[in-house]
Amino acid sequence: MKRFHWVYFLLTLLILALELYIAECTHDAIIRPYGGDYLCVIFLYTLIRSFWALPVRPLALWIFAFACFVEVTQYFHLADRLGFTKPSFIRTLMGYTFTWVDIGCYALGISTVLILERLTNKNATLRTS
């Protein structure tokens, strides 16, 4: 069901700003390689929830599956096989190398989404009682 949810949209913009900051300004061994992957799935979730009222768990699981699929394409070097060279926007989106740690970051990000949604819904139920 289509609808616009401004809170999710504002979260999407905030996460996008954080992702861009991480990409441009952070050059460390923790935030840059892992923080971006963690935030990526949260960004996708808030972006989709900004425009569609979808059930929380199925959407979260689909986003996790999609992120894992993209990671598997990195294992098979799909970007190289499709001819995307290194300074390419598409290649950056597809990623370069497969790591299990990235899948762990996606799982942690989706877990965060599920926990926050559960806490938010529980608080909303308490407020209306």
mmCIF file of N, CA and C in Angstrom:
data_model
loop_
_atom_site.group_PDB
_atom_site.id
_atom_site.type_symbol
_atom_site.label_atom_id
_atom_site.label_comp_id
_atom_site.label_asym_id
_atom_site.label_seq_id
_atom_site.Cartn_x
_atom_site.Cartn_y
_atom_site.Cartn_z
ATOM 1 N N MET A 1 0.836 -1.159 0.000
ATOM 2 C CA MET A 1 0.000 0.000 0.000
ATOM 3 C C MET A 1 0.895 1.241 0.000
ATOM 4 N N LYS A 2 0.659 2.135 -0.957
ATOM 5 C CA LYS A 2 1.459 3.358 -1.060
ATOM 6 C C LYS A 2 0.989 4.386 -0.050
ATOM 7 N N ARG A 3 1.948 5.069 0.531
ATOM 8 C CA ARG A 3 1.692 6.199 1.412
ATOM 9 C C ARG A 3 3.036 6.846 1.723
ATOM 10 N N PHE A 4 3.008 8.117 2.104
ATOM 11 C CA PHE A 4 4.241 8.811 2.454
ATOM 12 C C PHE A 4 4.328 8.920 3.966
ATOM 13 N N HIS A 5 5.450 8.477 4.522
ATOM 14 C CA HIS A 5 5.677 8.546 5.961
ATOM 15 C C HIS A 5 6.894 9.447 6.188
ATOM 16 N N TRP A 6 6.660 10.629 6.696
ATOM 17 C CA TRP A 6 7.723 11.630 6.803
ATOM 18 C C TRP A 6 8.812 11.252 7.797
ATOM 19 N N VAL A 7 8.487 10.509 8.867
ATOM 20 C CA VAL A 7 9.515 10.132 9.841
ATOM 21 C C VAL A 7 10.541 9.205 9.187
ATOM 22 N N TYR A 8 10.068 8.191 8.469
ATOM 23 C CA TYR A 8 10.995 7.295 7.770
ATOM 24 C C TYR A 8 11.794 8.052 6.713
ATOM 25 N N PHE A 9 11.141 9.010 6.045
ATOM 26 C CA PHE A 9 11.828 9.785 5.020
ATOM 27 C C PHE A 9 12.953 10.629 5.637
ATOM 28 N N LEU A 10 12.672 11.268 6.778
ATOM 29 C CA LEU A 10 13.713 12.053 7.452
ATOM 30 C C LEU A 10 14.856 11.151 7.924
ATOM 31 N N LEU A 11 14.520 9.969 8.415
ATOM 32 C CA LEU A 11 15.562 9.004 8.793
ATOM 33 C C LEU A 11 16.397 8.595 7.584
ATOM 34 N N THR A 12 15.732 8.413 6.455
ATOM 35 C CA THR A 12 16.437 8.055 5.218
ATOM 36 C C THR A 12 17.443 9.134 4.847
ATOM 37 N N LEU A 13 17.013 10.393 4.912
ATOM 38 C CA LEU A 13 17.915 11.506 4.581
ATOM 39 C C LEU A 13 19.084 11.589 5.556
ATOM 40 N N LEU A 14 18.806 11.358 6.837
ATOM 41 C CA LEU A 14 19.866 11.377 7.845
ATOM 42 C C LEU A 14 20.874 10.263 7.594
ATOM 43 N N ILE A 15 20.383 9.073 7.320
ATOM 44 C CA ILE A 15 21.283 7.942 7.069
ATOM 45 C C ILE A 15 22.075 8.162 5.781
ATOM 46 N N LEU A 16 21.430 8.715 4.757
ATOM 47 C CA LEU A 16 22.148 9.025 3.516
ATOM 48 C C LEU A 16 23.272 10.016 3.786
ATOM 49 N N ALA A 17 22.996 11.042 4.588
ATOM 50 C CA ALA A 17 24.042 12.010 4.929
ATOM 51 C C ALA A 17 25.189 11.333 5.679
ATOM 52 N N LEU A 18 24.851 10.427 6.607
ATOM 53 C CA LEU A 18 25.892 9.681 7.326
ATOM 54 C C LEU A 18 26.705 8.802 6.388
ATOM 55 N N GLU A 19 26.022 8.133 5.471
ATOM 56 C CA GLU A 19 26.723 7.275 4.494
ATOM 57 C C GLU A 19 27.683 8.103 3.636
ATOM 58 N N LEU A 20 27.213 9.259 3.179
ATOM 59 C CA LEU A 20 28.074 10.124 2.357
ATOM 60 C C LEU A 20 29.256 10.649 3.166
ATOM 61 N N TYR A 21 29.002 11.005 4.415
ATOM 62 C CA TYR A 21 30.092 11.457 5.281
ATOM 63 C C TYR A 21 31.124 10.348 5.465
ATOM 64 N N ILE A 22 30.648 9.154 5.736
ATOM 65 C CA ILE A 22 31.553 8.007 5.915
ATOM 66 C C ILE A 22 32.372 7.786 4.643
ATOM 67 N N ALA A 23 31.712 7.841 3.486
ATOM 68 C CA ALA A 23 32.397 7.584 2.213
ATOM 69 C C ALA A 23 33.443 8.650 1.905
ATOM 70 N N GLU A 24 33.146 9.898 2.231
ATOM 71 C CA GLU A 24 34.037 10.991 1.848
ATOM 72 C C GLU A 24 35.059 11.384 2.913
ATOM 73 N N CYS A 25 34.702 11.260 4.172
ATOM 74 C CA CYS A 25 35.532 11.852 5.224
ATOM 75 C C CYS A 25 36.144 10.867 6.210
ATOM 76 N N THR A 26 35.690 9.642 6.212
ATOM 77 C CA THR A 26 36.177 8.686 7.202
ATOM 78 C C THR A 26 37.153 7.718 6.537
ATOM 79 N N HIS A 27 38.336 7.645 7.096
ATOM 80 C CA HIS A 27 39.372 6.772 6.529
ATOM 81 C C HIS A 27 40.014 5.961 7.649
ATOM 82 N N ASP A 28 39.178 5.220 8.370
ATOM 83 C CA ASP A 28 39.681 4.415 9.479
ATOM 84 C C ASP A 28 39.499 2.934 9.188
ATOM 85 N N ALA A 29 39.761 2.108 10.179
ATOM 86 C CA ALA A 29 39.697 0.657 9.978
ATOM 87 C C ALA A 29 38.400 0.037 10.490
ATOM 88 N N ILE A 30 37.483 0.855 11.056
ATOM 89 C CA ILE A 30 36.245 0.284 11.591
ATOM 90 C C ILE A 30 35.009 0.913 10.957
ATOM 91 N N ILE A 31 34.864 2.229 11.084
ATOM 92 C CA ILE A 31 33.644 2.894 10.609
ATOM 93 C C ILE A 31 33.503 2.787 9.094
ATOM 94 N N ARG A 32 34.545 3.087 8.380
ATOM 95 C CA ARG A 32 34.450 3.063 6.908
ATOM 96 C C ARG A 32 34.098 1.669 6.362
ATOM 97 N N PRO A 33 34.815 0.624 6.748
ATOM 98 C CA PRO A 33 34.491 -0.678 6.145
ATOM 99 C C PRO A 33 33.236 -1.343 6.708
ATOM 100 N N TYR A 34 32.905 -1.096 7.971
ATOM 101 C CA TYR A 34 31.792 -1.824 8.583
ATOM 102 C C TYR A 34 30.559 -0.957 8.819
ATOM 103 N N GLY A 35 30.759 0.289 9.186
ATOM 104 C CA GLY A 35 29.630 1.194 9.449
ATOM 105 C C GLY A 35 28.764 1.416 8.228
ATOM 106 N N GLY A 36 29.394 1.529 7.063
ATOM 107 C CA GLY A 36 28.635 1.722 5.829
ATOM 108 C C GLY A 36 27.740 0.536 5.509
ATOM 109 N N ASP A 37 28.255 -0.678 5.703
ATOM 110 C CA ASP A 37 27.456 -1.884 5.452
ATOM 111 C C ASP A 37 26.320 -2.010 6.462
ATOM 112 N N TYR A 38 26.608 -1.685 7.713
ATOM 113 C CA TYR A 38 25.593 -1.714 8.753
ATOM 114 C C TYR A 38 24.457 -0.742 8.413
ATOM 115 N N LEU A 39 24.818 0.476 8.030
ATOM 116 C CA LEU A 39 23.810 1.501 7.722
ATOM 117 C C LEU A 39 23.099 1.265 6.394
ATOM 118 N N CYS A 40 23.739 0.563 5.483
ATOM 119 C CA CYS A 40 23.173 0.344 4.149
ATOM 120 C C CYS A 40 21.804 -0.323 4.209
ATOM 121 N N VAL A 41 21.681 -1.384 4.975
ATOM 122 C CA VAL A 41 20.403 -2.102 5.048
ATOM 123 C C VAL A 41 19.358 -1.281 5.795
ATOM 124 N N ILE A 42 19.797 -0.504 6.780
ATOM 125 C CA ILE A 42 18.869 0.374 7.493
ATOM 126 C C ILE A 42 18.374 1.465 6.550
ATOM 127 N N PHE A 43 19.281 1.996 5.729
ATOM 128 C CA PHE A 43 18.906 2.995 4.728
ATOM 129 C C PHE A 43 17.858 2.441 3.764
ATOM 130 N N LEU A 44 18.090 1.252 3.241
ATOM 131 C CA LEU A 44 17.129 0.649 2.316
ATOM 132 C C LEU A 44 15.773 0.443 2.982
ATOM 133 N N TYR A 45 15.786 0.004 4.233
ATOM 134 C CA TYR A 45 14.542 -0.216 4.967
ATOM 135 C C TYR A 45 13.765 1.098 5.137
ATOM 136 N N THR A 46 14.442 2.141 5.615
ATOM 137 C CA THR A 46 13.741 3.413 5.832
ATOM 138 C C THR A 46 13.288 4.034 4.520
ATOM 139 N N LEU A 47 14.077 3.850 3.463
ATOM 140 C CA LEU A 47 13.683 4.375 2.156
ATOM 141 C C LEU A 47 12.389 3.726 1.678
ATOM 142 N N ILE A 48 12.311 2.426 1.747
ATOM 143 C CA ILE A 48 11.114 1.715 1.295
ATOM 144 C C ILE A 48 9.924 2.053 2.191
ATOM 145 N N ARG A 49 10.151 2.088 3.504
ATOM 146 C CA ARG A 49 9.048 2.401 4.424
ATOM 147 C C ARG A 49 8.584 3.856 4.300
ATOM 148 N N SER A 50 9.412 4.710 3.702
ATOM 149 C CA SER A 50 9.002 6.099 3.467
ATOM 150 C C SER A 50 7.818 6.176 2.509
ATOM 151 N N PHE A 51 7.719 5.225 1.597
ATOM 152 C CA PHE A 51 6.720 5.307 0.529
ATOM 153 C C PHE A 51 5.701 4.168 0.513
ATOM 154 N N TRP A 52 5.998 3.077 1.212
ATOM 155 C CA TRP A 52 5.078 1.926 1.213
ATOM 156 C C TRP A 52 4.872 1.423 2.637
ATOM 157 N N ALA A 53 3.648 1.133 2.973
ATOM 158 C CA ALA A 53 3.308 0.544 4.271
ATOM 159 C C ALA A 53 3.363 -0.972 4.125
ATOM 160 N N LEU A 54 4.520 -1.529 4.369
ATOM 161 C CA LEU A 54 4.729 -2.974 4.236
ATOM 162 C C LEU A 54 4.982 -3.579 5.612
ATOM 163 N N PRO A 55 4.687 -4.851 5.774
ATOM 164 C CA PRO A 55 4.957 -5.508 7.062
ATOM 165 C C PRO A 55 6.451 -5.487 7.395
ATOM 166 N N VAL A 56 6.747 -5.268 8.658
ATOM 167 C CA VAL A 56 8.121 -5.065 9.111
ATOM 168 C C VAL A 56 9.022 -6.272 8.840
ATOM 169 N N ARG A 57 8.657 -7.435 9.361
ATOM 170 C CA ARG A 57 9.539 -8.607 9.248
ATOM 171 C C ARG A 57 9.788 -9.049 7.813
ATOM 172 N N PRO A 58 8.740 -9.220 6.994
ATOM 173 C CA PRO A 58 9.018 -9.641 5.614
ATOM 174 C C PRO A 58 9.902 -8.642 4.858
ATOM 175 N N LEU A 59 9.648 -7.344 5.054
ATOM 176 C CA LEU A 59 10.470 -6.343 4.379
ATOM 177 C C LEU A 59 11.916 -6.434 4.854
ATOM 178 N N ALA A 60 12.115 -6.528 6.152
ATOM 179 C CA ALA A 60 13.471 -6.626 6.702
ATOM 180 C C ALA A 60 14.197 -7.854 6.156
ATOM 181 N N LEU A 61 13.491 -8.976 6.088
ATOM 182 C CA LEU A 61 14.117 -10.197 5.570
ATOM 183 C C LEU A 61 14.429 -10.092 4.081
ATOM 184 N N TRP A 62 13.554 -9.458 3.315
ATOM 185 C CA TRP A 62 13.825 -9.262 1.890
ATOM 186 C C TRP A 62 15.044 -8.361 1.688
ATOM 187 N N ILE A 63 15.160 -7.321 2.490
ATOM 188 C CA ILE A 63 16.321 -6.432 2.378
ATOM 189 C C ILE A 63 17.598 -7.175 2.751
ATOM 190 N N PHE A 64 17.549 -7.976 3.802
ATOM 191 C CA PHE A 64 18.718 -8.773 4.185
ATOM 192 C C PHE A 64 19.097 -9.743 3.065
ATOM 193 N N ALA A 65 18.100 -10.405 2.488
ATOM 194 C CA ALA A 65 18.359 -11.339 1.387
ATOM 195 C C ALA A 65 18.968 -10.610 0.189
ATOM 196 N N PHE A 66 18.451 -9.428 -0.114
ATOM 197 C CA PHE A 66 18.984 -8.634 -1.225
ATOM 198 C C PHE A 66 20.445 -8.264 -0.961
ATOM 199 N N ALA A 67 20.746 -7.813 0.264
ATOM 200 C CA ALA A 67 22.115 -7.445 0.607
ATOM 201 C C ALA A 67 23.049 -8.648 0.489
ATOM 202 N N CYS A 68 22.582 -9.807 0.936
ATOM 203 C CA CYS A 68 23.390 -11.029 0.805
ATOM 204 C C CYS A 68 23.589 -11.397 -0.657
ATOM 205 N N PHE A 69 22.553 -11.222 -1.473
ATOM 206 C CA PHE A 69 22.667 -11.490 -2.908
ATOM 207 C C PHE A 69 23.740 -10.590 -3.535
ATOM 208 N N VAL A 70 23.716 -9.317 -3.194
ATOM 209 C CA VAL A 70 24.734 -8.395 -3.721
ATOM 210 C C VAL A 70 26.120 -8.838 -3.269
ATOM 211 N N GLU A 71 26.225 -9.279 -2.031
ATOM 212 C CA GLU A 71 27.519 -9.757 -1.528
ATOM 213 C C GLU A 71 27.987 -10.993 -2.302
ATOM 214 N N VAL A 72 27.072 -11.888 -2.624
ATOM 215 C CA VAL A 72 27.424 -13.085 -3.404
ATOM 216 C C VAL A 72 27.887 -12.697 -4.807
ATOM 217 N N THR A 73 27.281 -11.666 -5.390
ATOM 218 C CA THR A 73 27.737 -11.211 -6.713
ATOM 219 C C THR A 73 29.186 -10.722 -6.640
ATOM 220 N N GLN A 74 29.575 -10.210 -5.477
ATOM 221 C CA GLN A 74 30.965 -9.783 -5.298
ATOM 222 C C GLN A 74 31.892 -10.998 -5.280
ATOM 223 N N TYR A 75 31.434 -12.079 -4.689
ATOM 224 C CA TYR A 75 32.232 -13.308 -4.657
ATOM 225 C C TYR A 75 32.537 -13.785 -6.082
ATOM 226 N N PHE A 76 31.549 -13.648 -6.964
ATOM 227 C CA PHE A 76 31.719 -14.087 -8.353
ATOM 228 C C PHE A 76 32.225 -12.974 -9.274
ATOM 229 N N HIS A 77 32.619 -11.841 -8.708
ATOM 230 C CA HIS A 77 33.180 -10.705 -9.450
ATOM 231 C C HIS A 77 32.265 -10.277 -10.601
ATOM 232 N N LEU A 78 30.980 -10.176 -10.310
ATOM 233 C CA LEU A 78 30.002 -9.836 -11.344
ATOM 234 C C LEU A 78 30.270 -8.467 -11.973
ATOM 235 N N ALA A 79 30.687 -7.497 -11.173
ATOM 236 C CA ALA A 79 30.970 -6.164 -11.718
ATOM 237 C C ALA A 79 32.062 -6.246 -12.790
ATOM 238 N N ASP A 80 33.106 -7.015 -12.530
ATOM 239 C CA ASP A 80 34.180 -7.202 -13.509
ATOM 240 C C ASP A 80 33.656 -7.896 -14.761
ATOM 241 N N ARG A 81 32.858 -8.929 -14.566
ATOM 242 C CA ARG A 81 32.325 -9.699 -15.696
ATOM 243 C C ARG A 81 31.384 -8.865 -16.571
ATOM 244 N N LEU A 82 30.710 -7.892 -15.937
ATOM 245 C CA LEU A 82 29.810 -7.014 -16.698
ATOM 246 C C LEU A 82 30.548 -5.835 -17.331
ATOM 247 N N GLY A 83 31.837 -5.706 -17.041
ATOM 248 C CA GLY A 83 32.654 -4.686 -17.674
ATOM 249 C C GLY A 83 32.689 -3.345 -16.958
ATOM 250 N N PHE A 84 32.281 -3.302 -15.700
ATOM 251 C CA PHE A 84 32.353 -2.045 -14.959
ATOM 252 C C PHE A 84 33.762 -1.876 -14.408
ATOM 253 N N THR A 85 34.397 -0.786 -14.801
ATOM 254 C CA THR A 85 35.773 -0.533 -14.375
ATOM 255 C C THR A 85 35.786 0.143 -13.009
ATOM 256 N N LYS A 86 36.980 0.224 -12.407
ATOM 257 C CA LYS A 86 37.091 0.687 -11.022
ATOM 258 C C LYS A 86 36.497 2.070 -10.740
ATOM 259 N N PRO A 87 36.797 3.114 -11.437
ATOM 260 C CA PRO A 87 36.170 4.383 -11.025
ATOM 261 C C PRO A 87 34.747 4.509 -11.585
ATOM 262 N N SER A 88 33.892 3.560 -11.260
ATOM 263 C CA SER A 88 32.536 3.528 -11.791
ATOM 264 C C SER A 88 31.528 3.556 -10.647
ATOM 265 N N PHE A 89 30.482 4.346 -10.789
ATOM 266 C CA PHE A 89 29.431 4.444 -9.776
ATOM 267 C C PHE A 89 28.757 3.085 -9.574
ATOM 268 N N ILE A 90 28.442 2.393 -10.673
ATOM 269 C CA ILE A 90 27.791 1.083 -10.587
ATOM 270 C C ILE A 90 28.700 0.085 -9.869
ATOM 271 N N ARG A 91 29.972 0.116 -10.183
ATOM 272 C CA ARG A 91 30.915 -0.802 -9.533
ATOM 273 C C ARG A 91 30.984 -0.525 -8.034
ATOM 274 N N THR A 92 30.942 0.755 -7.668
ATOM 275 C CA THR A 92 30.943 1.113 -6.247
ATOM 276 C C THR A 92 29.683 0.598 -5.567
ATOM 277 N N LEU A 93 28.533 0.732 -6.223
ATOM 278 C CA LEU A 93 27.278 0.230 -5.655
ATOM 279 C C LEU A 93 27.295 -1.289 -5.512
ATOM 280 N N MET A 94 27.858 -1.973 -6.496
ATOM 281 C CA MET A 94 27.894 -3.436 -6.468
ATOM 282 C C MET A 94 28.937 -3.961 -5.486
ATOM 283 N N GLY A 95 29.931 -3.160 -5.195
ATOM 284 C CA GLY A 95 30.985 -3.580 -4.273
ATOM 285 C C GLY A 95 32.107 -4.299 -5.002
ATOM 286 N N TYR A 96 33.176 -4.571 -4.249
ATOM 287 C CA TYR A 96 34.374 -5.138 -4.861
ATOM 288 C C TYR A 96 34.682 -6.549 -4.399
ATOM 289 N N THR A 97 34.627 -6.773 -3.098
ATOM 290 C CA THR A 97 35.076 -8.056 -2.579
ATOM 291 C C THR A 97 34.064 -8.656 -1.608
ATOM 292 N N PHE A 98 33.946 -9.957 -1.665
ATOM 293 C CA PHE A 98 33.069 -10.699 -0.763
ATOM 294 C C PHE A 98 33.740 -10.883 0.584
ATOM 295 N N THR A 99 33.002 -10.623 1.656
ATOM 296 C CA THR A 99 33.473 -10.979 2.991
ATOM 297 C C THR A 99 32.282 -11.394 3.846
ATOM 298 N N TRP A 100 32.511 -12.359 4.702
ATOM 299 C CA TRP A 100 31.473 -12.799 5.633
ATOM 300 C C TRP A 100 31.180 -11.712 6.655
ATOM 301 N N VAL A 101 32.165 -10.884 6.939
ATOM 302 C CA VAL A 101 31.972 -9.798 7.905
ATOM 303 C C VAL A 101 30.893 -8.841 7.405
ATOM 304 N N ASP A 102 30.866 -8.579 6.095
ATOM 305 C CA ASP A 102 29.823 -7.708 5.530
ATOM 306 C C ASP A 102 28.439 -8.293 5.775
ATOM 307 N N ILE A 103 28.303 -9.595 5.601
ATOM 308 C CA ILE A 103 27.005 -10.240 5.849
ATOM 309 C C ILE A 103 26.648 -10.108 7.331
ATOM 310 N N GLY A 104 27.633 -10.205 8.194
ATOM 311 C CA GLY A 104 27.397 -9.971 9.618
ATOM 312 C C GLY A 104 26.931 -8.546 9.895
ATOM 313 N N CYS A 105 27.520 -7.582 9.194
ATOM 314 C CA CYS A 105 27.096 -6.181 9.347
ATOM 315 C C CYS A 105 25.652 -6.001 8.870
ATOM 316 N N TYR A 106 25.300 -6.647 7.764
ATOM 317 C CA TYR A 106 23.909 -6.574 7.278
ATOM 318 C C TYR A 106 22.958 -7.187 8.308
ATOM 319 N N ALA A 107 23.351 -8.318 8.878
ATOM 320 C CA ALA A 107 22.501 -8.985 9.883
ATOM 321 C C ALA A 107 22.342 -8.101 11.122
ATOM 322 N N LEU A 108 23.409 -7.452 11.531
ATOM 323 C CA LEU A 108 23.341 -6.555 12.676
ATOM 324 C C LEU A 108 22.444 -5.352 12.372
ATOM 325 N N GLY A 109 22.556 -4.820 11.151
ATOM 326 C CA GLY A 109 21.705 -3.696 10.751
ATOM 327 C C GLY A 109 20.239 -4.065 10.734
ATOM 328 N N ILE A 110 19.917 -5.206 10.163
ATOM 329 C CA ILE A 110 18.518 -5.659 10.110
ATOM 330 C C ILE A 110 18.018 -5.996 11.509
ATOM 331 N N SER A 111 18.873 -6.559 12.340
ATOM 332 C CA SER A 111 18.486 -6.822 13.730
ATOM 333 C C SER A 111 18.153 -5.521 14.458
ATOM 334 N N THR A 112 18.937 -4.491 14.205
ATOM 335 C CA THR A 112 18.670 -3.184 14.792
ATOM 336 C C THR A 112 17.307 -2.665 14.348
ATOM 337 N N VAL A 113 17.011 -2.799 13.055
ATOM 338 C CA VAL A 113 15.705 -2.379 12.529
ATOM 339 C C VAL A 113 14.589 -3.118 13.247
ATOM 340 N N LEU A 114 14.699 -4.431 13.346
ATOM 341 C CA LEU A 114 13.642 -5.227 13.972
ATOM 342 C C LEU A 114 13.455 -4.864 15.448
ATOM 343 N N ILE A 115 14.551 -4.661 16.157
ATOM 344 C CA ILE A 115 14.461 -4.286 17.568
ATOM 345 C C ILE A 115 13.819 -2.905 17.720
ATOM 346 N N LEU A 116 14.271 -1.942 16.911
ATOM 347 C CA LEU A 116 13.706 -0.589 17.009
ATOM 348 C C LEU A 116 12.237 -0.556 16.628
ATOM 349 N N GLU A 117 11.859 -1.319 15.616
ATOM 350 C CA GLU A 117 10.447 -1.381 15.225
ATOM 351 C C GLU A 117 9.614 -1.992 16.347
ATOM 352 N N ARG A 118 10.134 -3.023 16.953
ATOM 353 C CA ARG A 118 9.390 -3.668 18.046
ATOM 354 C C ARG A 118 9.242 -2.715 19.233
ATOM 355 N N LEU A 119 10.324 -2.024 19.596
ATOM 356 C CA LEU A 119 10.264 -1.065 20.704
ATOM 357 C C LEU A 119 9.322 0.096 20.379
ATOM 358 N N THR A 120 9.384 0.590 19.161
ATOM 359 C CA THR A 120 8.534 1.705 18.741
ATOM 360 C C THR A 120 7.074 1.288 18.749
ATOM 361 N N ASN A 121 6.764 0.120 18.227
ATOM 362 C CA ASN A 121 5.384 -0.356 18.199
ATOM 363 C C ASN A 121 4.867 -0.641 19.604
ATOM 364 N N LYS A 122 5.737 -1.162 20.464
ATOM 365 C CA LYS A 122 5.321 -1.442 21.840
ATOM 366 C C LYS A 122 5.021 -0.119 22.563
ATOM 367 N N ASN A 123 5.854 0.895 22.339
ATOM 368 C CA ASN A 123 5.608 2.201 22.953
ATOM 369 C C ASN A 123 4.367 2.854 22.415
ATOM 370 N N ALA A 124 4.100 2.695 21.128
ATOM 371 C CA ALA A 124 2.881 3.266 20.531
ATOM 372 C C ALA A 124 1.660 2.593 21.124
ATOM 373 N N THR A 125 1.719 1.294 21.347
ATOM 374 C CA THR A 125 0.599 0.565 21.943
ATOM 375 C C THR A 125 0.375 1.032 23.375
ATOM 376 N N LEU A 126 1.456 1.249 24.116
ATOM 377 C CA LEU A 126 1.333 1.710 25.493
ATOM 378 C C LEU A 126 0.723 3.110 25.569
ATOM 379 N N ARG A 127 1.086 3.987 24.631
ATOM 380 C CA ARG A 127 0.564 5.355 24.630
ATOM 381 C C ARG A 127 -0.927 5.394 24.336
ATOM 382 N N THR A 128 -1.405 4.477 23.512
ATOM 383 C CA THR A 128 -2.821 4.490 23.148
ATOM 384 C C THR A 128 -3.699 3.771 24.170
ATOM 385 N N SER A 129 -3.103 3.054 25.126
ATOM 386 C CA SER A 129 -3.887 2.321 26.125
ATOM 387 C C SER A 129 -4.389 3.253 27.207
#
